[in-house]
CSV table of C-alpha atoms in Angstrom, one decimal:
chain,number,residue,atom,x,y,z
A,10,UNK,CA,-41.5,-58.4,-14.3
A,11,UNK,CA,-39.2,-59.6,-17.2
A,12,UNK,CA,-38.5,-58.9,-20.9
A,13,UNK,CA,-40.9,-60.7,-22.6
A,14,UNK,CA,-44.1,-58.9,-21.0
A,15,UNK,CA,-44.6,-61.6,-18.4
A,16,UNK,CA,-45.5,-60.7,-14.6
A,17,UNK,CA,-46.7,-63.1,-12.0
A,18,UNK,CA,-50.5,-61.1,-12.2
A,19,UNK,CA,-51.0,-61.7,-16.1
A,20,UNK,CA,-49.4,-64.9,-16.9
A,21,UNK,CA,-52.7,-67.2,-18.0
A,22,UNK,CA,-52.0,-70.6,-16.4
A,23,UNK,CA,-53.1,-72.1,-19.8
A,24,UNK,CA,-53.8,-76.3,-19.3
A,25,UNK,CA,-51.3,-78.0,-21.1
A,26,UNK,CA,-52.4,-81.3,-22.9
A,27,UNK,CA,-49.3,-83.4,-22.5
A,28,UNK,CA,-49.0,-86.7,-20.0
A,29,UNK,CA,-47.4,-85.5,-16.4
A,30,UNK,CA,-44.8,-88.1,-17.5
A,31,UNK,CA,-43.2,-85.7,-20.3
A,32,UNK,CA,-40.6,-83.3,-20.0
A,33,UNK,CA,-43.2,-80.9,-21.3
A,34,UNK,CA,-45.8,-80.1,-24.1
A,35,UNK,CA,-44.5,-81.5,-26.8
A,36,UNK,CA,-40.7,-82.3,-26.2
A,37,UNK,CA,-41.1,-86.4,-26.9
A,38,UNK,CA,-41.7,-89.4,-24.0
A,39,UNK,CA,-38.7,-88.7,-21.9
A,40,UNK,CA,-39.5,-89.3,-18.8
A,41,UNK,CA,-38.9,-87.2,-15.7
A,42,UNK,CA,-35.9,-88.1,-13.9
A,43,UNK,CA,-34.8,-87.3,-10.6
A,44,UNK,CA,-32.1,-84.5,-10.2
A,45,UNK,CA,-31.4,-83.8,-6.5
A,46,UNK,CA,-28.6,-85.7,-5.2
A,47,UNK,CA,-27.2,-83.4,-2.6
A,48,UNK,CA,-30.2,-81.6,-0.9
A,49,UNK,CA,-28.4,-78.9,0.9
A,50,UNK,CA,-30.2,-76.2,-0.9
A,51,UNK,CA,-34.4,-77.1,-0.5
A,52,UNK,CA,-35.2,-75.7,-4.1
A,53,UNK,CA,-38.7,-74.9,-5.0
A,54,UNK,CA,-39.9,-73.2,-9.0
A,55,UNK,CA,-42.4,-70.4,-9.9
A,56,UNK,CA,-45.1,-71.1,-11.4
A,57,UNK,CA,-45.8,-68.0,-13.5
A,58,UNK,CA,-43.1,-69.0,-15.7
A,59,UNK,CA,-44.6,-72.1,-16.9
A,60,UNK,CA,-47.7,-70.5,-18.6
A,61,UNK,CA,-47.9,-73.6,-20.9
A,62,UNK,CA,-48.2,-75.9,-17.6
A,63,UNK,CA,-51.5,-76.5,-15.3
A,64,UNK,CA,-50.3,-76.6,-11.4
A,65,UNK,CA,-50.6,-80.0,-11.5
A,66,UNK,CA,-48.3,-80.5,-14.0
A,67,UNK,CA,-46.0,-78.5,-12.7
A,68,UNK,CA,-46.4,-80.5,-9.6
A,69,UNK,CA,-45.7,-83.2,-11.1
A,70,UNK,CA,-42.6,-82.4,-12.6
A,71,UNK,CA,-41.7,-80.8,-9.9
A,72,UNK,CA,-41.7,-83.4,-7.0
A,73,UNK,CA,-40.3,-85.8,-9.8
A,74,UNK,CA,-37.1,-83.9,-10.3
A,75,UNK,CA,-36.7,-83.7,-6.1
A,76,UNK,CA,-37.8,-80.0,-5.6
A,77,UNK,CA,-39.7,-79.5,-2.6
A,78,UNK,CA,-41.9,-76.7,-3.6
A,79,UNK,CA,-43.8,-74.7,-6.1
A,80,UNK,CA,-44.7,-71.3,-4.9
A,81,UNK,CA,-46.3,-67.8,-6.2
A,82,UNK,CA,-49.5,-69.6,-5.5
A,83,UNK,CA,-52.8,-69.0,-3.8
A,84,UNK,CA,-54.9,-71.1,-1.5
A,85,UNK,CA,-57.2,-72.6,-4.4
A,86,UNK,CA,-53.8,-74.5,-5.3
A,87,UNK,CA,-52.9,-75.9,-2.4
A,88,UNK,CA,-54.4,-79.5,-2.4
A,89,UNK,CA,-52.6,-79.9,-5.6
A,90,UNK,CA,-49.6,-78.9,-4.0
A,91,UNK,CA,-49.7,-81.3,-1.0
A,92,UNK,CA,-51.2,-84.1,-3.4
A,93,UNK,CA,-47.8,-84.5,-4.8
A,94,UNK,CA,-45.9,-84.0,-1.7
A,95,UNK,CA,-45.3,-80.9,-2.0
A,96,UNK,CA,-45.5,-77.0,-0.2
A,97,UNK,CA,-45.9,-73.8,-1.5
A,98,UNK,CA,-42.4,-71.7,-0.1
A,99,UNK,CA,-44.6,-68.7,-0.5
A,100,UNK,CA,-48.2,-67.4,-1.2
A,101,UNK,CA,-49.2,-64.6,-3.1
A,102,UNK,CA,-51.1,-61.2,-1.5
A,103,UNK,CA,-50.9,-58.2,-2.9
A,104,UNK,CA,-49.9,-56.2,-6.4
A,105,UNK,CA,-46.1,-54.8,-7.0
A,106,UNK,CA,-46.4,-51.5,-7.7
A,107,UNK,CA,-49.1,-50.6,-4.8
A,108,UNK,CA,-47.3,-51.3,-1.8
A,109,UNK,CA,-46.3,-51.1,1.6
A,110,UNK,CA,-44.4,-47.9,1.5
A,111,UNK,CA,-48.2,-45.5,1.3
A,112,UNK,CA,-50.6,-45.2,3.9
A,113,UNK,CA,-53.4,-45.1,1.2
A,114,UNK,CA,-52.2,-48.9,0.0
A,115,UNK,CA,-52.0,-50.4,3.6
A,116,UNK,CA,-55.5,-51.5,4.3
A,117,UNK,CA,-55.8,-53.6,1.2
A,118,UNK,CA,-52.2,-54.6,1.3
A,119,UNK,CA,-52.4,-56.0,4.8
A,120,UNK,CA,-55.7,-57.6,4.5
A,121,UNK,CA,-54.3,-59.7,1.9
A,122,UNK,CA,-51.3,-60.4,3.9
A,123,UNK,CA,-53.3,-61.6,6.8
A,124,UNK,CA,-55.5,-63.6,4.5
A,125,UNK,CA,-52.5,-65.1,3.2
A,126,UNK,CA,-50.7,-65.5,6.6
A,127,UNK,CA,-53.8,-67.6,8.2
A,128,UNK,CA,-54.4,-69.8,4.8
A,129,UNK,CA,-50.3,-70.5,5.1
A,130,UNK,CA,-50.5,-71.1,8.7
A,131,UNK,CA,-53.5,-73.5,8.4
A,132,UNK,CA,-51.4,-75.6,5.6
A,133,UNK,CA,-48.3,-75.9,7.2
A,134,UNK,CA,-46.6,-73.4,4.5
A,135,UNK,CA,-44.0,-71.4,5.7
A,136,UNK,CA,-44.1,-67.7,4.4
A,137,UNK,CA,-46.0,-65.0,2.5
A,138,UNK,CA,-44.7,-62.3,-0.3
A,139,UNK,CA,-45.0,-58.4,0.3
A,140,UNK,CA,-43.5,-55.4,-1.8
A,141,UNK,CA,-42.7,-52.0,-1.1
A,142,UNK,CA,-43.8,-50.8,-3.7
A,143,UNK,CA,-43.3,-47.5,-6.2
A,144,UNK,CA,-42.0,-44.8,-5.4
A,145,UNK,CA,-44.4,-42.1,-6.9
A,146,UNK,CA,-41.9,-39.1,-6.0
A,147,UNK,CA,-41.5,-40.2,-2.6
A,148,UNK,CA,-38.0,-40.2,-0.5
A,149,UNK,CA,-36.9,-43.7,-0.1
A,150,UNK,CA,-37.0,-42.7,3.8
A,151,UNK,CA,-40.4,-41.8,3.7
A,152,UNK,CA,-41.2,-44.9,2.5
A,153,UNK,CA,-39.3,-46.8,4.5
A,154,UNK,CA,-41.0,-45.4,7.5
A,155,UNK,CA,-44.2,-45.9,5.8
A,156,UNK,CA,-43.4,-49.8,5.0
A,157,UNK,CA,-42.2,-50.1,9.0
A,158,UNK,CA,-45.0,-49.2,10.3
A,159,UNK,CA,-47.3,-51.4,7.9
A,160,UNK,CA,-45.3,-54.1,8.9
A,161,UNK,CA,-45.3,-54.1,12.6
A,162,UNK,CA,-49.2,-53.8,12.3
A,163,UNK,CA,-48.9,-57.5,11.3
A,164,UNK,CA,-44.9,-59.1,12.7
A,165,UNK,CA,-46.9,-60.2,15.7
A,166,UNK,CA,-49.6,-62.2,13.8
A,167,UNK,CA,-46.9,-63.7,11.6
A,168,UNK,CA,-44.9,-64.6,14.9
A,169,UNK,CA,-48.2,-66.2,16.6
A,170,UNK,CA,-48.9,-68.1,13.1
A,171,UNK,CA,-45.3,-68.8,12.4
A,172,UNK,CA,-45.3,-67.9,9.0
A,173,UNK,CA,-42.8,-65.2,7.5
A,174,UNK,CA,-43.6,-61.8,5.5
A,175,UNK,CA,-41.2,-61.7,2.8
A,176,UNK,CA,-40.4,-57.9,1.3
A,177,UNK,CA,-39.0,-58.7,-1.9
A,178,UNK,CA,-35.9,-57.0,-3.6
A,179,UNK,CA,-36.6,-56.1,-7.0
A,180,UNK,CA,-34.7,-54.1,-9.3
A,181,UNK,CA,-35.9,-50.8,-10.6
A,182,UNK,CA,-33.5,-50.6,-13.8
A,183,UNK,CA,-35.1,-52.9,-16.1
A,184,UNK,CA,-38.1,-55.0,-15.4
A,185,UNK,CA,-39.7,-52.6,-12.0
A,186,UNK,CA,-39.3,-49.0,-13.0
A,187,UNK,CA,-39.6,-46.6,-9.9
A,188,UNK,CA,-39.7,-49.6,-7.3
A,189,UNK,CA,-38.5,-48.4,-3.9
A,190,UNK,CA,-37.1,-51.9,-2.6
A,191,UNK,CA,-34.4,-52.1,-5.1
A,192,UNK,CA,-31.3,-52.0,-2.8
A,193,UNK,CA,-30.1,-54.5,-0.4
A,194,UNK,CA,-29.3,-51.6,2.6
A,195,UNK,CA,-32.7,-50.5,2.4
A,196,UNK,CA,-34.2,-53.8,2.6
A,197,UNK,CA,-32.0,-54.5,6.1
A,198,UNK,CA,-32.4,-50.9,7.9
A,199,UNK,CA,-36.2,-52.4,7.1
A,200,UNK,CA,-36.1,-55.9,8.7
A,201,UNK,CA,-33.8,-54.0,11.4
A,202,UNK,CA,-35.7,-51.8,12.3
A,203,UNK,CA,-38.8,-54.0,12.1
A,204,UNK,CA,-37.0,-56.4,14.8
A,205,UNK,CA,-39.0,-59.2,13.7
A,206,UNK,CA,-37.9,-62.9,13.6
A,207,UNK,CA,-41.1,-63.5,11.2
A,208,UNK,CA,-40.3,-60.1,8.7
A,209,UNK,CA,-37.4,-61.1,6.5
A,210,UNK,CA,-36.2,-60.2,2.9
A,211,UNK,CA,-36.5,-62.2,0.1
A,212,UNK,CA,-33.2,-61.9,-1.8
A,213,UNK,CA,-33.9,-62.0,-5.9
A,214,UNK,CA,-30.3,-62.6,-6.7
A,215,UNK,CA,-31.2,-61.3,-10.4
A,216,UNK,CA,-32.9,-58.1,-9.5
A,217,UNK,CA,-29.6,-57.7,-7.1
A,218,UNK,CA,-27.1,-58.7,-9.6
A,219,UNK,CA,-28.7,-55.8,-11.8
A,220,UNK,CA,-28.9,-53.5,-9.2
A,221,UNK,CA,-25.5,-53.8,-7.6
A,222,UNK,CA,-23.9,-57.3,-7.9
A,223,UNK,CA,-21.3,-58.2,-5.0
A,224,UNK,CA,-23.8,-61.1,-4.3
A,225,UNK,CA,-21.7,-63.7,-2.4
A,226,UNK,CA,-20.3,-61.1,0.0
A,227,UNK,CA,-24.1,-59.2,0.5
A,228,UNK,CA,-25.5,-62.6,1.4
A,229,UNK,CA,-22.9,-63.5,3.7
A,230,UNK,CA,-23.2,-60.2,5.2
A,231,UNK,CA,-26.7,-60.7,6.1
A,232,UNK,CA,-28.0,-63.9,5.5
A,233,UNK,CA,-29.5,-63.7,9.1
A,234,UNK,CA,-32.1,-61.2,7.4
A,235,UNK,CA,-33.2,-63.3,4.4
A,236,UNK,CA,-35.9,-65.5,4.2
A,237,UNK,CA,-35.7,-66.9,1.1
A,238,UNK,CA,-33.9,-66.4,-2.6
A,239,UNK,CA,-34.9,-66.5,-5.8
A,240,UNK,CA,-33.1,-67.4,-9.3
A,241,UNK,CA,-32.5,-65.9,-13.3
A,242,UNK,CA,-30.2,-65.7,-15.5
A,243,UNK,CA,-28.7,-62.2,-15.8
A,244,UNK,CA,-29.1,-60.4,-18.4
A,245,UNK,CA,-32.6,-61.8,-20.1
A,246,UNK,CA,-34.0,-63.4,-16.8
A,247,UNK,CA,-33.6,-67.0,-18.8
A,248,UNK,CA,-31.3,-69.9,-18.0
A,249,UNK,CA,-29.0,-70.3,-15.9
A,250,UNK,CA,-26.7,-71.5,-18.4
A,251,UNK,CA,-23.4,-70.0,-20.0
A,252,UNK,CA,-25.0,-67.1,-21.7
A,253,UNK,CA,-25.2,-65.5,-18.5
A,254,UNK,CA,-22.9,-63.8,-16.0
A,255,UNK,CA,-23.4,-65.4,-12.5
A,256,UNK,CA,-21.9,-68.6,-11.3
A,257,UNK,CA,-24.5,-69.9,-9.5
A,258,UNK,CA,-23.1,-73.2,-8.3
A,259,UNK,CA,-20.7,-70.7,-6.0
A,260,UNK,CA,-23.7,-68.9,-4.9
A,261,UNK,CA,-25.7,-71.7,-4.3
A,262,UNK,CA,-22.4,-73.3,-2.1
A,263,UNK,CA,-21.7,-69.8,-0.5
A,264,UNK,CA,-25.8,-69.7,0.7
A,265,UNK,CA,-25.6,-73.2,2.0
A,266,UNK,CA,-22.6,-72.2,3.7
A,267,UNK,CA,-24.6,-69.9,5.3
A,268,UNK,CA,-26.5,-72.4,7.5
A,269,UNK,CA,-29.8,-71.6,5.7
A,270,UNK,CA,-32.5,-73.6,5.8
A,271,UNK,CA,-35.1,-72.1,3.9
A,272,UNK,CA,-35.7,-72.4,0.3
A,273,UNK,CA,-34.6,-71.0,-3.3
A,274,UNK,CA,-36.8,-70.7,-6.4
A,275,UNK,CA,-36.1,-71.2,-9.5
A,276,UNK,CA,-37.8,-67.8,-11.4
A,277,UNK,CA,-35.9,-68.2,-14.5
A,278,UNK,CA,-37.9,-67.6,-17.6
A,279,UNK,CA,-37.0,-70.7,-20.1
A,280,UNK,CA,-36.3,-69.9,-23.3
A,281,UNK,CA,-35.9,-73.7,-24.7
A,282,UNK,CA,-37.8,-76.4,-23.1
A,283,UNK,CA,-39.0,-75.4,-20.1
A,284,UNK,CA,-38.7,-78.5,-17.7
A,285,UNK,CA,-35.3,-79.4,-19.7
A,286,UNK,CA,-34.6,-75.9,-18.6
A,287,UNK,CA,-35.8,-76.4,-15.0
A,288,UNK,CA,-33.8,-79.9,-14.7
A,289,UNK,CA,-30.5,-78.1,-15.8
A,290,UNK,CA,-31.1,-75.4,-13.0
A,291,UNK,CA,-31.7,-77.6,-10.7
A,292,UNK,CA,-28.9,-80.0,-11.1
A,293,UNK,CA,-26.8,-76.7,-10.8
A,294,UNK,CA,-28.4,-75.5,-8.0
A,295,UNK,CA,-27.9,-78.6,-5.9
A,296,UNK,CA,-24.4,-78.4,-4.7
């Protein structure tokens, strides 16, 4: 999932010991300020890359910056979500690499995604992740029929619930070896031919950067098809500072632009002090 051996599966949500008015572990008594102004972009932040921080603090930091969300979660997190005002953008289901795109996988892939669909339906949460996953010699059309019909198994559920199944994009150059969603035009003959207002993509703009760039004019091509974005730094997956190649105040403006009215995640990997880090993002983000 990165370059520092992280993934979503193995990161240990370790407790931190720090008060929820810190900045995080360690970095003094400043206390957490509000960075949202604007609001035209509803951002939310991943937990698994705050290993250091318990859900709640993370909560807590992340409602006082003026995010709206913190996703990648399960249901066992969700009290603490709403405690601090809070939603999870999206729920966890299944494992990356054993996906959508083989028969053998789709039992226990769409069991989880119905598990996740009815806890996210019952809370008032809007959508729930799904991969493609690896391609194991496999054509990429194959697959793609393979992921269709796992998908349509479970569009009308998500349409009756009114929750959304998001197929991520991930790249298969550096952190996904041998993923089969790793290009934007298979991703949207997907959704297409899926024909579902509840199956969307979720649009990494640092696995598409890697895999192709042009992400203003791919977005504004098919924003209608995304469900959601996420964020990092390109190359490293850290800040989204200038060490890194994408101007993400344009992108964030160009998505808002859009009309969109979902959310985007910060899924940056910090490198300095995390919610320092995370403020900085956000502040950027919120054009």
């Amino acid at each position: 999932m990165d370059d520092v051996s992280l993934t979503r599966r193995r990161v240990a949500q370790a407790g931190a010991t720090a008060g929820l008015g810190l900045l995080a572990r360690g970095l003094g008594a400043e206390p957490i300020e509000r960075v949202v102004e604007r609001g035209r972009i509803r951002q939310s932040v991943c937990k698994w890359c705050y290993p250091r921080l318990s859900v709640e603090e993370l909560c807590a930091a992340a409602a006082g910056l003026g995010l709206h969300s913190v996703e990648l979660l399960g249901p066992e997190s969700y009290e603490v979500v709403r405690r601090h005002g809070l939603v999870c953008a999206v729920t966890n289901t299944h494992s990356i690499p054993k996906g959508l795109n083989r028969p053998e996988h789709h039992e226990a892939c769409l069991g989880a995604i119905r598990t996740a669909i009815e806890a996210a339906a019952r809370a008032g949460f809007p959508n729930v992740i799904t991969f493609s996953g690896n391609r194991e010699g496999m054509p990429d059309d194959v697959g793609l029929e393979h992921c269709v019909t796992a998908l349509e198994q479970v569009a009308a559920e998500a349409e009756r619930k009114g929750v959304t199944i998001l197929l991520e994009l991930l790249n298969s150059k550096v952190d996904h070896p041998d993923y089969m969603g790793d290009r934007v035009e298979w991703g949207v003959e997907l959704m297409r031919r899926v024909g579902s207002e509840r199956c969307k993509l979720l649009f990494d703009i640092y696995h598409v950067q890697i895999m192709e760039g042009d992400i203003i004019r791919t977005l504004q091509t098919h924003h209608e098809l995304i469900g959601h974005y996420h964020t990092a730094g390109v190359p490293g997956r850290h800040e989204l500072d200038d060490t890194q190649e994408l101007q993400y105040a344009a992108i964030m403006r160009a998505i808002a632009d859009t009309g969109f009215q979902g959310f985007v995640g910060q899924e940056f990997i910090p490198a300095r002090e995390p919610l320092r880090s995370l403020a900085e993002a956000v502040r950027l983000c919120d054009v």
